[in-house]
C-alpha atoms as a PDB file:
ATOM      1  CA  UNK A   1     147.957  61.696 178.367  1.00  0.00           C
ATOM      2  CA  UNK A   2     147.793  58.061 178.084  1.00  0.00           C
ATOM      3  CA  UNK A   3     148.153  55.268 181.117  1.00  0.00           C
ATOM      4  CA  UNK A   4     151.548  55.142 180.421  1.00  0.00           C
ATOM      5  CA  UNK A   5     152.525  55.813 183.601  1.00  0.00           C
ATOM      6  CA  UNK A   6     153.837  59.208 183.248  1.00  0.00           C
ATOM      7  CA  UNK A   7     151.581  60.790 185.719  1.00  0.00           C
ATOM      8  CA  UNK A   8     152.361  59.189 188.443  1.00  0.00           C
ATOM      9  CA  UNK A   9     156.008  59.972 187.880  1.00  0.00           C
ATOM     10  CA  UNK A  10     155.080  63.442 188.345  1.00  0.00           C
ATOM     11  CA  UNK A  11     153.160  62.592 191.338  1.00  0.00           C
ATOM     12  CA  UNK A  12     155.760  61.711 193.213  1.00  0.00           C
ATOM     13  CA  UNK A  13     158.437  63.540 192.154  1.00  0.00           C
ATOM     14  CA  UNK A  14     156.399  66.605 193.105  1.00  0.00           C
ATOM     15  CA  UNK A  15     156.099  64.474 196.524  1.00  0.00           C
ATOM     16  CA  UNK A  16     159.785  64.051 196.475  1.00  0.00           C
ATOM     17  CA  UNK A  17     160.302  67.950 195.890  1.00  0.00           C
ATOM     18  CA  UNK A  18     157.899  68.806 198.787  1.00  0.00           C
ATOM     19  CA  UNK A  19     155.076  69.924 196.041  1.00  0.00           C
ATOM     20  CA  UNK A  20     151.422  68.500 197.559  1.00  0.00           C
ATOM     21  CA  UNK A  21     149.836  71.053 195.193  1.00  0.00           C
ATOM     22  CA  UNK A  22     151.508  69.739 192.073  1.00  0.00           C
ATOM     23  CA  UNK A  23     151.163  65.929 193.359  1.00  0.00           C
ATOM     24  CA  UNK A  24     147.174  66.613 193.904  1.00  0.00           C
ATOM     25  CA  UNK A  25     147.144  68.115 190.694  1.00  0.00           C
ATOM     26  CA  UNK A  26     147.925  64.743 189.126  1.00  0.00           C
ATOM     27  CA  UNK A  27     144.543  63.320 190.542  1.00  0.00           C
ATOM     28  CA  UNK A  28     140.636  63.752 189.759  1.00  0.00           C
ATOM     29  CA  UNK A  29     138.584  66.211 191.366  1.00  0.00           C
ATOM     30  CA  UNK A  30     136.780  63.001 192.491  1.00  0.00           C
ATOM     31  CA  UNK A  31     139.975  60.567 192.926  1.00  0.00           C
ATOM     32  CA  UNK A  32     140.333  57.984 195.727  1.00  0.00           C
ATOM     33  CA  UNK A  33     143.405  56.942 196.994  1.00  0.00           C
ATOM     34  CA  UNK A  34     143.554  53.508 199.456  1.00  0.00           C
ATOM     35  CA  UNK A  35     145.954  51.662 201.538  1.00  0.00           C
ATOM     36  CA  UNK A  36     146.260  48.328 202.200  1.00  0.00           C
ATOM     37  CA  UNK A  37     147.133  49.604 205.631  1.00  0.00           C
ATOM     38  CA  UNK A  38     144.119  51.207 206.945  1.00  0.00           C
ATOM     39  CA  UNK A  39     141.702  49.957 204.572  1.00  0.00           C
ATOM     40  CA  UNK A  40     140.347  52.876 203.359  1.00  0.00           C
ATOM     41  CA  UNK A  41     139.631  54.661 200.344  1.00  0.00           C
ATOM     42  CA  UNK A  42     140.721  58.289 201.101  1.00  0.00           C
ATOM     43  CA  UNK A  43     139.605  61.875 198.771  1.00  0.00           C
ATOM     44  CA  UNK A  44     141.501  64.251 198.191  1.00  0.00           C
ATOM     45  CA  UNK A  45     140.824  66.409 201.432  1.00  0.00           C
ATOM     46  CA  UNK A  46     142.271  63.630 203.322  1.00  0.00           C
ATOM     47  CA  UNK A  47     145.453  62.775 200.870  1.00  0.00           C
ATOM     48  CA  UNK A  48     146.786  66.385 200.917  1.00  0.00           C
ATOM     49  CA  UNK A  49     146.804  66.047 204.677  1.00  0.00           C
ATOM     50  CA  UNK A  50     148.299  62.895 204.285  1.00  0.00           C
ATOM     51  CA  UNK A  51     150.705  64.001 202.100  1.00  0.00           C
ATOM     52  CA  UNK A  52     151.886  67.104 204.354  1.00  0.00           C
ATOM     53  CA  UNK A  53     152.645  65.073 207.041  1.00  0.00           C
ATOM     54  CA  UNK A  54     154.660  62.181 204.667  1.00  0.00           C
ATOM     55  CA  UNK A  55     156.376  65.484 203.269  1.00  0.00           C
ATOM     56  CA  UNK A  56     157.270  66.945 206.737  1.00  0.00           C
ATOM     57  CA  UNK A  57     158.540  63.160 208.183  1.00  0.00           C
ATOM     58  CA  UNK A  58     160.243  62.489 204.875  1.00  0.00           C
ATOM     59  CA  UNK A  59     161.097  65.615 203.385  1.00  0.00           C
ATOM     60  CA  UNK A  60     163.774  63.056 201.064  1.00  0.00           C
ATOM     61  CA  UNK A  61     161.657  61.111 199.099  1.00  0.00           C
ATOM     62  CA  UNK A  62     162.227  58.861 195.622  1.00  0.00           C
ATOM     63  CA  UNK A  63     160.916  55.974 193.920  1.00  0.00           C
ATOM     64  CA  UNK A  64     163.769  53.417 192.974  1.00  0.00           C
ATOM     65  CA  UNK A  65     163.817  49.878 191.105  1.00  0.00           C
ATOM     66  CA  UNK A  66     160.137  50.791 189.252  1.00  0.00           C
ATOM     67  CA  UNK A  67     158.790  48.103 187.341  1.00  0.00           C
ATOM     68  CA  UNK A  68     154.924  49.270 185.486  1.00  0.00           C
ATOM     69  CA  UNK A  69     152.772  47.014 183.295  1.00  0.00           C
ATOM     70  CA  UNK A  70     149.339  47.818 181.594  1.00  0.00           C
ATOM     71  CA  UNK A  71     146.127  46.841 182.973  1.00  0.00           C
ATOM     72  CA  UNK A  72     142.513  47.957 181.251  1.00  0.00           C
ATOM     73  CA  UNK A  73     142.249  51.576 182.375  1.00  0.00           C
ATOM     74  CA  UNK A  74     145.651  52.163 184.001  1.00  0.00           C
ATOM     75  CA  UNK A  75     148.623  50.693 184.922  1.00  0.00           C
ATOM     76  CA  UNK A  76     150.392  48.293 188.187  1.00  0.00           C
ATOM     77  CA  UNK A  77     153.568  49.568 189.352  1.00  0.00           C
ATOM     78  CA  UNK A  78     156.017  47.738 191.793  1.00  0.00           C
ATOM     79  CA  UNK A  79     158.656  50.078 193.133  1.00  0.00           C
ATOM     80  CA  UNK A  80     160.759  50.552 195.774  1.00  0.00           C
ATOM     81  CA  UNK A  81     159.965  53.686 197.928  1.00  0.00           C
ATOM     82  CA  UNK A  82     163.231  55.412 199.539  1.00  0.00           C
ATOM     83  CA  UNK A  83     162.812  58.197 201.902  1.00  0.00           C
ATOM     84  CA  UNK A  84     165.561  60.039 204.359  1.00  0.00           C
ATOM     85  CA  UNK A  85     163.524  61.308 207.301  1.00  0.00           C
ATOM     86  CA  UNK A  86     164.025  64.932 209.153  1.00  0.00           C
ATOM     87  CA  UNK A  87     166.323  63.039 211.533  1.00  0.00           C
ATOM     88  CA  UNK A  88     168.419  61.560 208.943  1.00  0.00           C
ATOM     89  CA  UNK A  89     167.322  58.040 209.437  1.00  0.00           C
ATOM     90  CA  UNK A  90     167.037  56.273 205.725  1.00  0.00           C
ATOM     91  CA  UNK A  91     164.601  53.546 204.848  1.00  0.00           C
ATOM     92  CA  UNK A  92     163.007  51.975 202.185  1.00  0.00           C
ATOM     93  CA  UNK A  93     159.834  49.992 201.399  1.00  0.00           C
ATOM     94  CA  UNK A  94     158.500  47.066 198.620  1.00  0.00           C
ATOM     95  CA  UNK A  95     155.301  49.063 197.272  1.00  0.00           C
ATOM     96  CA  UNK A  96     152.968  47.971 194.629  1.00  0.00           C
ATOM     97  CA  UNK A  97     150.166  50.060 193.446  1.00  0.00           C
ATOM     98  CA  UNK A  98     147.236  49.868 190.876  1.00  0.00           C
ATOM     99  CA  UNK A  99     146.576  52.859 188.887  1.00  0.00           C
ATOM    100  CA  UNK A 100     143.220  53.589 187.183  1.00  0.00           C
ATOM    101  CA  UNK A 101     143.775  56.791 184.930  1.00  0.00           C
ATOM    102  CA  UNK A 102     140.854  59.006 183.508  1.00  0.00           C
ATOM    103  CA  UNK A 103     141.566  61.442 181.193  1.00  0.00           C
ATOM    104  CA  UNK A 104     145.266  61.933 181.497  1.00  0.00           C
ATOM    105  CA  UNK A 105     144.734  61.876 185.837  1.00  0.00           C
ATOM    106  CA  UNK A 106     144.641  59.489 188.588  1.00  0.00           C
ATOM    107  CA  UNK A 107     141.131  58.890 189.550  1.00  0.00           C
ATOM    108  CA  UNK A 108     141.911  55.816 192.042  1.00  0.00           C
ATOM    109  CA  UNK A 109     145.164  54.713 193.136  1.00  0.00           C
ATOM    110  CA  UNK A 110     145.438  51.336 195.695  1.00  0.00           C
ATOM    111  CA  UNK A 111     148.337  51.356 197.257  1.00  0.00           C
ATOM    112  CA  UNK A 112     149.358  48.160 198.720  1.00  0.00           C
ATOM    113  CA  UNK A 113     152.783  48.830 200.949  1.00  0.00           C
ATOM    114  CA  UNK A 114     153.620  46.917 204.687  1.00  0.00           C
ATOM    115  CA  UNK A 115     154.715  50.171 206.751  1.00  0.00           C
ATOM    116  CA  UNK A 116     156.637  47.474 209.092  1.00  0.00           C
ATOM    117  CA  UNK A 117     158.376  46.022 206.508  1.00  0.00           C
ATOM    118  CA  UNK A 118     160.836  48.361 205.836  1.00  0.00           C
ATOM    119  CA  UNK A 119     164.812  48.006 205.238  1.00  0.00           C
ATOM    120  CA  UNK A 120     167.692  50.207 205.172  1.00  0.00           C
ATOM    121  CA  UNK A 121     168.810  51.097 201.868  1.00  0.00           C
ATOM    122  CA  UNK A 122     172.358  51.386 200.606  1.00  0.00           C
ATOM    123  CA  UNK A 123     174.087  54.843 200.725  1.00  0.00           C
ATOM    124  CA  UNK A 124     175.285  54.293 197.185  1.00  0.00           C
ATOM    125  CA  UNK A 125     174.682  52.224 194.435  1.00  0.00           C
ATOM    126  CA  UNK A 126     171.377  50.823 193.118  1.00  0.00           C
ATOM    127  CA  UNK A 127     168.275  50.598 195.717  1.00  0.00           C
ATOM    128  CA  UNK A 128     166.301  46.989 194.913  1.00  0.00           C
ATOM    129  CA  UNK A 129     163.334  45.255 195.649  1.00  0.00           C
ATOM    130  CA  UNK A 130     164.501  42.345 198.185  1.00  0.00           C
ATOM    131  CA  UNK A 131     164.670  39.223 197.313  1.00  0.00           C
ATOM    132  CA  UNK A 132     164.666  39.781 193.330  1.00  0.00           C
END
């Protein structure tokens, strides 16, 4: 696999299906994933329990208005990040991420996303970045 960005589709749409085993298996043994929120660089211990609890809050998740462009050894992606929580309540964040990609996997992903800034997405019809 190349950085073409297709492993990180298949990150989260195994996030989006529930999958933390199949979204894990898109990443190194040896991968580090940060946030812009917390300022830290997490392994992969810490991301599956991460993920669990973003699957069980959010078990609707999807990736809307995704924009990608190379960079040396990976890729930046700007996207739109929908989810519906258990409650029903749908929002939606701005997210932009830089993707370094070692053979075919994610081996550090920087995820750069304002947890407060969120909006309510429409119900129907195409889900963009604000402001665009």
């Amino acid at each position: 696999m190349s950085a073409d960005g297709s492993v990180i589709t298949r990150m989260y749409e195994a996030l989006g299906r529930g999958d933390v085993g199949a979204a894990l298996a898109c990443l190194t043994d040896d991968a580090r994933v940060w946030h812009s929120f917390d300022g830290a660089a997490h392994d992969r211990a810490a991301v599956r329990g991460q993920w669990e609890a973003t699957v069980a809050a959010f078990p609707e998740q999807a990736l809307a208005d995704v924009r990608r462009e190379p960079i040396a050894g990976g890729f930046v992606q700007r996207h739109v990040w929908t989810v519906r929580s258990a409650a029903g309540e749908r929002k939606a964040w701005p997210c932009c991420i830089f993707v370094r990609i070692e053979d075919g996997l994610i081996a550090r992903l920087d995820e750069y996303i304002d947890r407060a800034g969120s909006f309510e997405p429409p119900e129907s019809g195409p889900v963009v970045t604000p402001g665009l």
